[in-house]
Coordinates of C-alpha atoms in Angstrom, one line a residue:
M205 CA 103.9 -0.1 58.9
S206 CA 106.0 2.3 61.0
R207 CA 106.3 3.6 64.5
L208 CA 105.2 7.1 65.7
L209 CA 107.5 9.0 68.0
I210 CA 105.8 11.9 69.9
I211 CA 108.4 14.3 71.3
S212 CA 107.5 16.9 73.9
N213 CA 109.2 18.7 76.8
R214 CA 107.4 16.6 79.4
L215 CA 105.9 13.1 79.4
P216 CA 102.1 13.2 79.7
F217 CA 102.1 12.3 83.4
S218 CA 104.0 12.9 86.6
L219 CA 105.1 10.5 89.3
E220 CA 104.6 11.0 93.1
K221 CA 106.1 8.7 95.7
T222 CA 104.6 8.8 99.2
N223 CA 106.0 6.3 101.6
D224 CA 106.1 3.1 99.6
A225 CA 103.4 4.0 97.1
I226 CA 103.9 5.5 93.6
T227 CA 101.0 7.6 92.1
V228 CA 100.8 8.3 88.3
R229 CA 99.0 11.6 87.5
Q230 CA 98.1 12.7 84.0
S231 CA 99.6 16.1 83.2
S232 CA 97.5 19.1 82.3
G233 CA 97.6 20.8 78.9
G234 CA 96.0 20.8 75.5
L235 CA 98.8 18.7 73.9
V236 CA 98.5 15.9 76.4
S237 CA 94.7 15.8 76.1
A238 CA 94.9 15.8 72.3
I239 CA 97.5 13.2 71.9
K240 CA 96.1 10.9 74.6
S241 CA 92.7 11.0 73.0
Y242 CA 94.2 10.0 69.7
F243 CA 96.2 7.2 71.2
E244 CA 93.2 5.9 73.1
R245 CA 91.0 5.9 69.9
S246 CA 93.7 4.5 67.6
G247 CA 94.3 1.7 70.2
K248 CA 90.8 0.6 69.8
Q249 CA 90.9 0.8 66.0
S250 CA 93.4 -0.4 63.4
S251 CA 96.3 2.0 63.3
E252 CA 98.9 2.8 60.6
F253 CA 101.6 2.7 63.4
T254 CA 102.9 -0.6 64.9
E255 CA 104.0 1.2 68.0
K256 CA 103.5 4.7 69.6
I257 CA 106.4 6.1 71.6
W258 CA 106.3 9.2 73.8
V259 CA 109.7 10.9 74.5
G260 CA 109.8 13.6 77.2
S261 CA 111.5 14.7 80.4
M262 CA 110.6 13.6 84.0
D263 CA 111.0 15.6 87.2
V264 CA 111.7 12.7 89.4
A265 CA 114.8 10.6 90.1
E266 CA 115.5 7.8 87.6
E267 CA 115.2 5.3 90.5
I268 CA 111.6 6.3 91.1
Y269 CA 110.8 5.9 87.4
Q270 CA 112.4 2.4 87.4
E271 CA 110.2 1.5 90.4
A272 CA 107.1 2.6 88.5
V273 CA 108.2 0.5 85.5
A274 CA 108.6 -2.5 87.8
L275 CA 105.1 -1.9 89.1
N276 CA 103.7 -1.6 85.6
A277 CA 102.3 1.7 86.6
F278 CA 102.1 3.4 83.2
P279 CA 99.2 3.4 80.7
G280 CA 99.4 0.8 78.0
D281 CA 98.5 3.1 75.0
F282 CA 102.1 4.0 74.3
T283 CA 105.8 3.3 75.2
V284 CA 107.5 5.7 77.5
V285 CA 111.1 7.0 76.9
P286 CA 112.1 9.4 79.7
I287 CA 114.8 12.1 79.6
F288 CA 116.5 12.9 83.0
P289 CA 118.3 16.3 82.6
E290 CA 120.4 17.6 85.5
K291 CA 118.1 19.8 87.7
E292 CA 120.0 23.1 87.4
L293 CA 120.5 22.6 83.7
Y294 CA 116.8 21.9 83.2
D295 CA 115.8 24.9 85.3
D296 CA 117.9 27.2 83.0
Y297 CA 116.4 25.5 79.9
Y298 CA 112.8 25.5 81.1
N299 CA 112.2 28.4 83.5
G300 CA 115.1 30.3 81.9
F301 CA 115.3 30.3 78.1
S302 CA 111.9 28.6 77.3
N303 CA 109.7 30.6 79.7
S304 CA 111.7 33.8 80.5
T305 CA 113.0 34.4 76.9
L306 CA 110.9 32.6 74.2
W307 CA 107.5 32.7 75.9
P308 CA 107.3 36.4 76.6
L309 CA 108.9 37.3 73.3
F310 CA 106.6 35.1 71.2
H311 CA 103.6 36.5 73.0
Y312 CA 104.7 40.1 72.3
F313 CA 105.9 41.0 75.8
P314 CA 109.5 42.1 74.8
S315 CA 109.9 44.3 77.9
I316 CA 110.1 41.3 80.2
V317 CA 112.3 39.1 78.1
E318 CA 115.5 37.9 79.8
Y319 CA 118.6 37.6 77.5
K320 CA 121.1 35.4 79.4
K321 CA 123.8 33.4 77.6
E322 CA 123.7 30.6 80.2
Y323 CA 119.9 30.2 79.5
F324 CA 120.6 29.6 75.8
E325 CA 123.5 27.2 76.4
A326 CA 121.3 25.2 78.7
Y327 CA 118.5 25.2 76.1
R328 CA 120.9 23.9 73.5
A329 CA 122.2 21.2 75.9
V330 CA 118.8 19.8 76.8
N331 CA 117.7 19.8 73.1
Q332 CA 120.8 17.8 72.4
A333 CA 120.0 15.4 75.2
F334 CA 116.6 14.8 73.5
A335 CA 118.3 14.3 70.2
N336 CA 120.7 11.7 71.6
S337 CA 117.9 9.7 73.1
I338 CA 115.7 9.8 70.0
I339 CA 118.6 8.8 67.8
Q340 CA 119.2 5.7 70.0
Q341 CA 115.5 4.8 69.6
Y342 CA 115.1 5.5 65.9
K343 CA 114.5 2.9 63.3
P344 CA 114.2 3.5 59.6
G345 CA 110.7 4.4 58.6
D346 CA 109.8 5.9 62.0
V347 CA 107.7 9.1 62.0
I348 CA 109.0 11.7 64.4
W349 CA 106.7 14.5 65.6
V350 CA 108.3 17.2 67.7
H351 CA 106.2 19.6 69.7
D352 CA 106.5 23.2 70.9
Y353 CA 108.8 26.0 71.8
Q354 CA 110.9 24.1 74.3
L355 CA 112.4 22.0 71.4
L356 CA 113.0 24.5 68.6
L357 CA 116.6 23.3 68.0
L358 CA 115.7 19.6 68.0
P359 CA 114.6 19.0 64.4
Q360 CA 117.9 20.0 62.8
M361 CA 119.9 18.1 65.5
L362 CA 118.0 15.0 64.4
R363 CA 118.4 15.9 60.7
D364 CA 122.2 16.1 61.1
K365 CA 122.3 12.5 62.3
L366 CA 119.2 11.1 60.5
P367 CA 119.2 12.8 57.1
D368 CA 116.4 10.7 55.7
A369 CA 114.1 10.7 58.8
N370 CA 110.5 11.9 58.4
I371 CA 110.4 14.8 60.9
G372 CA 107.4 17.0 61.7
F373 CA 107.3 20.0 64.1
F374 CA 104.3 21.8 65.5
L375 CA 104.4 25.1 67.4
H376 CA 101.6 25.4 69.9
I377 CA 102.1 29.1 70.7
P378 CA 102.2 32.1 68.3
F379 CA 105.2 32.7 66.1
P380 CA 105.8 36.5 66.3
S381 CA 106.3 39.0 63.6
Y382 CA 109.8 39.5 62.2
E383 CA 110.0 42.9 64.0
I384 CA 109.6 41.1 67.3
F385 CA 111.6 37.9 66.5
R386 CA 114.6 40.0 65.3
L387 CA 115.1 41.3 68.9
L388 CA 116.8 38.0 69.8
P389 CA 120.6 38.0 69.5
N390 CA 121.7 37.1 66.0
R391 CA 123.3 33.8 67.0
W392 CA 120.1 32.7 68.8
K393 CA 117.6 33.6 66.2
R394 CA 119.6 32.0 63.4
A395 CA 120.0 28.8 65.5
I396 CA 116.2 28.7 66.2
L397 CA 115.2 29.1 62.5
H398 CA 117.9 26.6 61.5
G399 CA 116.6 24.2 64.1
I400 CA 113.0 24.4 63.0
L401 CA 113.9 24.1 59.3
G402 CA 115.3 20.7 60.1
A403 CA 111.7 19.4 59.9
D404 CA 110.0 18.2 56.7
L405 CA 106.7 19.8 57.9
V406 CA 106.3 22.8 60.2
G407 CA 102.8 23.4 61.6
F408 CA 101.2 26.5 63.2
H409 CA 97.8 27.4 64.5
T410 CA 97.1 30.3 62.1
H411 CA 97.9 31.7 58.7
D412 CA 99.5 34.7 60.3
Y413 CA 102.0 32.6 62.2
V414 CA 102.9 30.8 59.0
Q415 CA 103.6 34.1 57.3
H416 CA 105.6 35.5 60.3
F417 CA 107.8 32.4 60.3
I418 CA 108.4 32.5 56.5
Q419 CA 109.2 36.2 56.6
S420 CA 111.7 35.7 59.4
C421 CA 113.4 32.9 57.4
K422 CA 113.6 35.1 54.3
M423 CA 115.0 38.1 56.2
I424 CA 117.5 36.2 58.5
L425 CA 118.5 33.1 56.5
K426 CA 117.7 34.4 53.0
V427 CA 115.8 31.3 52.2
E428 CA 113.7 30.9 49.0
N429 CA 110.0 30.1 49.2
Q430 CA 107.1 29.5 46.9
F431 CA 103.9 30.0 48.9
T432 CA 104.3 27.7 51.9
N433 CA 107.1 25.6 50.5
I434 CA 110.6 26.5 51.5
V435 CA 113.9 25.3 50.0
Y436 CA 116.7 25.2 52.6
N437 CA 120.0 23.4 52.4
D438 CA 118.9 21.9 49.1
R439 CA 115.9 20.3 50.8
L440 CA 112.2 21.0 50.3
L441 CA 110.0 21.5 53.3
K442 CA 106.5 22.8 53.9
C443 CA 105.0 25.2 56.4
D444 CA 101.2 25.2 56.9
L445 CA 98.4 25.9 59.4
F446 CA 96.8 23.1 61.4
P447 CA 94.4 24.7 64.0
I448 CA 94.3 22.2 66.9
G449 CA 90.9 20.9 68.0
I450 CA 89.6 19.0 71.0
D451 CA 88.1 15.6 71.5
Y452 CA 84.6 17.0 70.9
Q453 CA 82.8 13.7 71.3
K454 CA 84.4 13.1 74.7
F455 CA 83.2 16.5 76.0
R456 CA 79.8 16.1 74.4
E457 CA 79.2 12.8 76.1
A458 CA 80.5 14.1 79.4
I459 CA 77.2 16.1 79.9
T460 CA 75.4 12.8 80.5
E461 CA 77.8 11.6 83.2
E462 CA 76.5 11.5 86.7
T463 CA 79.3 13.5 88.2
V464 CA 78.9 16.2 85.7
I465 CA 75.1 16.4 86.2
A466 CA 75.7 16.5 90.0
I467 CA 78.1 19.5 89.7
A468 CA 75.8 21.3 87.3
T469 CA 72.8 20.8 89.7
K470 CA 74.9 22.1 92.6
L471 CA 75.9 25.2 90.7
E472 CA 72.2 25.9 89.7
E473 CA 71.1 25.5 93.3
H474 CA 73.9 27.6 94.8
F475 CA 73.6 30.4 92.3
Y476 CA 69.8 30.3 92.0
N477 CA 68.4 33.2 89.9
Q478 CA 72.0 34.5 89.1
K479 CA 73.8 34.7 85.8
I480 CA 77.1 32.9 85.8
I481 CA 80.2 34.1 84.0
F482 CA 82.7 31.2 83.9
S483 CA 86.4 31.4 83.1
V484 CA 89.1 28.8 83.1
D485 CA 92.7 29.8 82.4
R486 CA 96.3 29.2 83.3
L487 CA 97.9 31.8 85.6
D488 CA 99.8 33.5 82.8
Y489 CA 100.3 37.1 81.8
T490 CA 99.4 36.3 78.2
K491 CA 95.8 35.3 79.2
G492 CA 94.8 38.9 80.1
L493 CA 93.3 37.9 83.5
E494 CA 93.9 41.3 85.1
Y495 CA 92.3 43.0 82.1
R496 CA 89.3 40.7 82.5
L497 CA 88.9 41.6 86.1
E498 CA 89.2 45.3 85.3
G499 CA 86.5 44.9 82.6
Y500 CA 84.2 43.1 85.1
E501 CA 84.8 45.9 87.6
E502 CA 83.8 48.4 85.0
F503 CA 80.7 46.3 84.1
L504 CA 79.5 46.4 87.7
T505 CA 80.1 50.1 87.9
K506 CA 78.5 51.0 84.5
Y507 CA 75.6 48.5 84.9
P508 CA 74.7 48.6 88.6
E509 CA 71.4 46.8 87.9
W510 CA 73.3 43.6 87.5
R511 CA 74.8 43.7 91.0
S512 CA 73.5 40.7 93.0
K513 CA 72.3 39.1 89.7
V514 CA 75.6 37.9 88.2
V515 CA 78.6 36.1 89.6
F516 CA 82.0 35.7 88.0
I517 CA 83.6 32.3 88.7
L518 CA 87.3 32.7 87.9
N519 CA 89.1 29.4 87.8
V520 CA 92.9 29.7 87.6
V521 CA 95.4 26.9 86.9
P522 CA 98.7 27.6 88.7
S523 CA 101.6 27.9 86.3
R524 CA 105.4 28.3 86.6
D525 CA 105.3 29.7 90.1
L526 CA 109.1 29.6 90.2
I527 CA 109.3 32.4 87.7
K528 CA 109.0 35.8 89.3
T529 CA 106.8 37.4 86.7
Y530 CA 104.3 34.6 87.3
S531 CA 104.3 34.8 91.1
D532 CA 104.0 38.6 90.9
R533 CA 101.1 38.3 88.5
R534 CA 99.3 35.8 90.9
A535 CA 99.7 38.2 93.8
R536 CA 98.3 41.1 91.7
I537 CA 95.3 39.0 90.5
E538 CA 94.5 38.0 94.1
E539 CA 94.7 41.6 95.2
K540 CA 92.4 42.7 92.4
V541 CA 89.8 40.0 93.2
S542 CA 89.9 41.2 96.9
T543 CA 89.4 44.8 95.8
I544 CA 86.4 44.1 93.6
N545 CA 84.8 41.9 96.2
G546 CA 85.4 44.4 98.9
K547 CA 83.9 47.2 96.7
F548 CA 80.7 45.5 95.6
S549 CA 80.0 42.5 97.9
S550 CA 76.9 42.3 100.1
L551 CA 76.0 39.9 102.9
A552 CA 74.2 37.6 100.4
W553 CA 76.3 38.2 97.3
Q554 CA 80.0 37.9 96.3
P555 CA 80.7 39.2 92.7
I556 CA 83.8 37.0 92.1
I557 CA 84.4 33.4 93.1
Y558 CA 88.2 32.8 92.8
R559 CA 89.5 29.3 92.7
E560 CA 92.7 27.5 91.8
L561 CA 92.4 24.3 89.8
T562 CA 94.9 21.6 89.1
G563 CA 93.2 20.2 85.9
A564 CA 93.5 21.0 82.3
A565 CA 91.9 24.0 80.7
N566 CA 90.6 23.7 77.2
E567 CA 89.9 27.1 75.7
L568 CA 87.2 27.6 73.2
S569 CA 86.7 30.7 71.1
E570 CA 84.2 33.2 72.5
A571 CA 81.1 34.3 70.6
I572 CA 81.5 37.9 71.5
F573 CA 84.9 39.4 70.9
V574 CA 86.3 42.3 72.9
N575 CA 89.7 44.0 73.3
P576 CA 90.7 42.9 76.8
T577 CA 92.7 46.1 77.4
D578 CA 89.5 48.2 76.9
A579 CA 87.6 47.9 80.2
E580 CA 84.5 49.6 78.9
E581 CA 84.4 47.3 75.8
V582 CA 84.6 44.3 78.1
A583 CA 81.8 45.7 80.3
D584 CA 79.6 46.3 77.2
G585 CA 80.4 42.8 75.9
I586 CA 79.3 41.2 79.2
D587 CA 76.1 43.1 79.1
T588 CA 75.5 42.1 75.5
A589 CA 76.0 38.5 76.4
L590 CA 73.8 38.6 79.5
T591 CA 70.9 40.3 77.7
M592 CA 71.1 38.3 74.5
H593 CA 67.9 36.5 73.5
L594 CA 68.0 32.7 74.2
I595 CA 67.3 31.9 70.6
E596 CA 70.4 33.9 69.5
Q597 CA 72.5 32.3 72.2
R598 CA 71.6 28.9 71.0
S599 CA 72.2 29.7 67.4
R600 CA 75.7 31.1 68.1
L601 CA 76.6 28.2 70.3
S602 CA 75.3 25.7 67.8
N603 CA 77.4 27.2 65.0
M604 CA 80.5 27.1 67.2
Q605 CA 79.9 23.5 68.3
R606 CA 79.4 22.5 64.7
R607 CA 82.8 23.9 63.7
I608 CA 84.5 22.3 66.7
A609 CA 82.9 19.0 66.0
E610 CA 84.1 19.1 62.4
Y611 CA 87.7 20.0 63.1
D612 CA 88.4 17.9 66.2
V613 CA 91.7 16.7 67.6
F614 CA 91.6 13.6 65.4
K615 CA 91.3 15.6 62.2
W616 CA 94.1 17.8 63.4
I617 CA 96.4 14.8 64.0
N618 CA 95.4 12.9 60.8
E619 CA 95.8 16.0 58.6
F620 CA 99.2 16.7 60.0
L621 CA 100.5 13.1 59.7
S622 CA 99.0 12.9 56.2
C623 CA 100.8 16.1 55.1
M624 CA 104.0 14.7 56.5
G625 CA 103.6 11.7 54.1
D626 CA 102.8 14.0 51.2
I627 CA 105.9 16.2 51.7
K628 CA 108.1 13.2 51.9
N629 CA 106.6 11.9 48.6
E630 CA 107.2 15.3 47.0
Q631 CA 110.8 15.3 48.2
D632 CA 111.3 11.8 46.7
N633 CA 109.9 13.0 43.4
L634 CA 112.3 16.0 43.3
R635 CA 115.4 14.0 44.4
V636 CA 117.9 13.3 41.6
N637 CA 118.4 9.6 41.5
V638 CA 120.7 9.5 38.5
L639 CA 124.0 9.4 40.4
K640 CA 123.5 6.2 42.3
E641 CA 126.7 4.2 43.0
Q642 CA 126.3 2.1 39.9
N643 CA 125.7 5.2 37.8
I644 CA 128.8 6.9 39.2
E645 CA 130.9 3.9 38.4
K646 CA 129.5 3.8 34.8
I647 CA 130.3 7.5 34.3
K648 CA 133.8 6.9 35.5
A649 CA 134.3 4.0 33.1
D650 CA 132.8 5.9 30.2
F651 CA 134.9 9.0 31.0
E652 CA 138.1 6.9 31.0
K653 CA 137.3 5.3 27.7
A654 CA 136.3 8.5 25.9
E655 CA 138.8 9.8 23.2
R656 CA 137.5 13.4 23.6
R657 CA 135.7 14.9 26.6
C658 CA 134.0 18.3 26.6
I659 CA 133.6 19.6 30.1
L660 CA 131.2 22.6 30.4
L661 CA 131.5 24.5 33.7
D662 CA 129.4 27.4 35.0
Y663 CA 131.3 29.9 37.0
D664 CA 129.1 31.9 39.5
G665 CA 127.4 29.6 41.9
T666 CA 129.3 26.5 40.7
L667 CA 133.0 27.1 40.4
S668 CA 132.8 30.1 42.7
P669 CA 130.2 30.9 45.4
L670 CA 127.8 33.7 44.8
Q671 CA 129.0 37.0 46.3
K672 CA 127.2 40.1 47.5
V673 CA 129.4 42.2 45.1
P674 CA 130.0 40.4 41.8
N675 CA 133.7 41.4 41.5
M676 CA 134.4 39.7 44.8
A677 CA 134.0 36.2 43.2
V678 CA 137.7 35.9 42.4
P679 CA 138.8 32.3 41.7
T680 CA 140.6 30.7 44.6
D681 CA 144.0 29.0 44.4
E682 CA 142.3 25.6 44.9
L683 CA 140.0 26.3 41.9
I684 CA 142.9 27.3 39.7
L685 CA 144.8 24.1 40.7
L686 CA 141.7 22.0 39.9
L687 CA 141.3 23.5 36.5
E688 CA 145.0 23.0 35.7
Q689 CA 144.7 19.3 36.6
L690 CA 141.7 19.0 34.3
T691 CA 143.5 20.6 31.4
R692 CA 146.6 18.5 31.7
D693 CA 144.8 15.6 30.2
E694 CA 144.9 16.1 26.4
H695 CA 141.6 14.3 26.0
N696 CA 139.8 17.1 28.0
E697 CA 138.3 20.2 26.5
V698 CA 137.3 22.6 29.3
V699 CA 134.8 25.3 28.6
I700 CA 133.9 27.9 31.3
I701 CA 130.5 29.7 30.8
S702 CA 129.8 32.9 32.7
G703 CA 127.8 36.1 32.8
R704 CA 131.1 37.9 33.4
D705 CA 132.5 40.3 30.8
A706 CA 135.4 39.2 28.6
Q707 CA 138.0 41.4 30.3
T708 CA 137.2 40.0 33.8
L709 CA 137.4 36.4 32.6
D710 CA 140.7 37.1 30.8
T711 CA 142.1 38.5 34.0
W712 CA 141.0 35.6 36.2
L713 CA 141.3 32.6 33.9
G714 CA 142.9 33.8 30.6
H715 CA 146.3 32.1 31.5
L716 CA 144.6 28.7 31.5
P717 CA 144.3 26.4 28.4
V718 CA 140.5 26.6 28.5
S719 CA 137.7 28.1 26.3
L720 CA 135.8 31.0 27.8
V721 CA 132.2 32.2 27.2
A722 CA 131.5 35.7 28.4
E723 CA 128.2 37.4 29.1
H724 CA 126.3 34.1 28.6
G725 CA 127.4 33.9 24.9
A726 CA 127.9 37.5 23.8
A727 CA 131.6 36.8 23.4
I728 CA 133.6 33.5 23.0
K729 CA 137.3 32.8 23.2
M730 CA 138.3 29.4 22.1
K731 CA 141.4 27.9 23.6
G732 CA 144.5 29.5 22.2
E733 CA 142.5 32.0 20.2
E734 CA 141.3 35.7 20.5
W735 CA 137.9 36.9 21.7
K736 CA 135.1 37.0 19.1
D737 CA 131.9 39.0 19.6
Q738 CA 128.8 37.1 18.9
A739 CA 126.5 40.1 19.4
T740 CA 126.6 42.4 16.4
M741 CA 124.1 45.0 17.6
S742 CA 125.1 48.5 18.6
S743 CA 125.2 49.5 22.2
E744 CA 122.8 52.4 21.7
W745 CA 120.0 50.5 23.5
K746 CA 122.0 50.9 26.7
D747 CA 121.4 54.6 26.7
R748 CA 117.7 54.0 26.9
I749 CA 117.8 51.2 29.5
R750 CA 120.5 52.6 31.8
P751 CA 118.5 55.5 33.3
L752 CA 115.6 53.1 34.1
M753 CA 117.9 50.7 35.9
E754 CA 119.6 53.5 37.8
M755 CA 116.2 54.7 39.0
F756 CA 115.5 51.2 40.3
V757 CA 118.9 51.1 42.1
N758 CA 117.8 54.3 43.9
R759 CA 114.4 52.9 44.7
C760 CA 115.7 49.6 46.1
A761 CA 118.3 49.9 48.8
G762 CA 121.0 47.3 48.5
S763 CA 120.6 46.7 44.8
L764 CA 123.2 47.6 42.1
M765 CA 123.6 47.8 38.4
E766 CA 126.4 46.0 36.6
E767 CA 127.4 47.2 33.1
K768 CA 129.3 44.9 30.7
K769 CA 130.1 45.3 27.0
S770 CA 126.9 43.7 25.7
T771 CA 124.6 43.5 28.7
L772 CA 123.2 45.4 31.7
A773 CA 122.4 43.5 34.9
W774 CA 120.4 44.6 37.9
H775 CA 121.4 42.7 41.1
Y776 CA 119.0 42.6 44.0
R777 CA 120.1 39.6 46.1
N778 CA 121.3 41.9 48.9
T779 CA 118.0 43.7 49.3
H780 CA 115.0 43.1 51.5
P781 CA 113.5 40.0 50.0
D782 CA 110.0 41.3 49.6
L783 CA 111.1 44.7 48.3
G784 CA 113.6 43.1 45.9
F785 CA 111.0 40.7 44.5
S786 CA 108.4 43.5 44.1
R787 CA 110.9 45.9 42.4
S788 CA 112.2 43.1 40.1
R789 CA 108.6 42.6 38.8
E790 CA 108.2 46.4 38.3
L791 CA 111.4 46.6 36.4
R792 CA 110.5 43.7 34.2
N793 CA 107.2 45.3 33.3
S794 CA 108.9 48.7 32.7
L795 CA 111.5 47.0 30.4
L796 CA 108.8 45.2 28.4
Q797 CA 107.0 48.5 27.8
L798 CA 110.1 50.4 27.0
T799 CA 111.3 47.8 24.5
A800 CA 107.9 46.8 23.0
N801 CA 108.4 48.6 19.7
T802 CA 112.2 48.1 19.4

């Protein structure tokens, strides 16, 4: 049994102190609703977790929090671990980098992104504060689940200190295409990808977001992937889609509650003989509220027969009023509502009922899809919905409800946590367990006792790091010193194996008492002897292959051809990953055809 640590920017409630009373209010938002439903249900049933802990920031003084603890004011479904960042630092982290940089960029609004160094530094500092708190709480076996765009750096910060921890990360907003993500300064975008890749499992809402993330990792960090598996820093991790659901049963049962029935009855009486268009959204430029209003205005203009027969109830949840783009948007929406009401209202009818809400908004997919920027398409979509036969309406709603009921919040959470366990098992299966401490000691002892020792060493990528240009992989002074130390022992026979040509190996390593293998075996030079060619074929084949490789060099920017005595090599590690991979497959097929009858 283990503990589950949920990590989010905010704790799932806020505290208010008036006079001597402290009030606890549940926060709004889909994440809070989803996790709390899971905690409540798992609290009533047997759970795989011995304890559930929620780590997040609080916007009240620590003294008020301690008072609430003393009063036992918090719900009992989970343990609370608060973070108390300094106010100005938190403002630059949250209103700054999180919501003035990441939020607009990830939602494809690059024109309003703010690039401020102090915002990023605050973002890093608050992420580190979260990491420090979690590390103090952590116990071996804990499952850590980090949520959303405010904490993109956190997984790797945790990985640095807790290398064996089981860490999951879920992004609740879109991950943009590489062309958009690359607009971030190089240091920032590398830090963000590095941070996310500290997780064992990275979750997104859609397949597109998964592909966007993998593409950015390939382009910026040059990582390798196989489908949704990524190898980074010699560690396997997985990216996958986990579309979040709602607590369907909770909403389904709510229609029988007296308060809900009373509100529904009141609406029916108030808007008797009128069709109701109902909308609930946060006040955010990504929600297309202005486009929605323009579409509704076009609907009333294009279909005047609906005037006095339909009402648009627009419920807006205030959001991030301290950010100027949000407060400006709010003013424009209120102005647009006033304009439409002034244009179409009568004494008995008001086309738009505008309200501000303080509760959570759970968005469900609409049955009729429209482009919100196309006012006429929105108008036609409204008319289609209002004139749709009741049988078709019920059929569409029934299908949507069935999908929502099947993939509810509990399935979302259980699938994610199950996948976290699977990827950990896969990592364990891939981990090399041979060199444990006792194995290392045995190898040392056997090495010391051996009369003769043959030490086979690969050059590129082992003795010397891979280089963009092969000829830059010159051995360092440290490497030469290490090889000299190995060869001083008369019991050691050192063999260096490389894809390099004989002349290059002679220049770099020929002065050492070692055996050399060039071009992966095409030529061999035993210690103290001369080079001997192992390949006896003529080099005429090169004349047929060289033009083909040169053509692929021209077709793939960043690639190069390396010619040696017995081999030709086409290098594409410096190319665009997708293009390089595609061209390598084309070249392989062309070579197979060209040499089929040779």
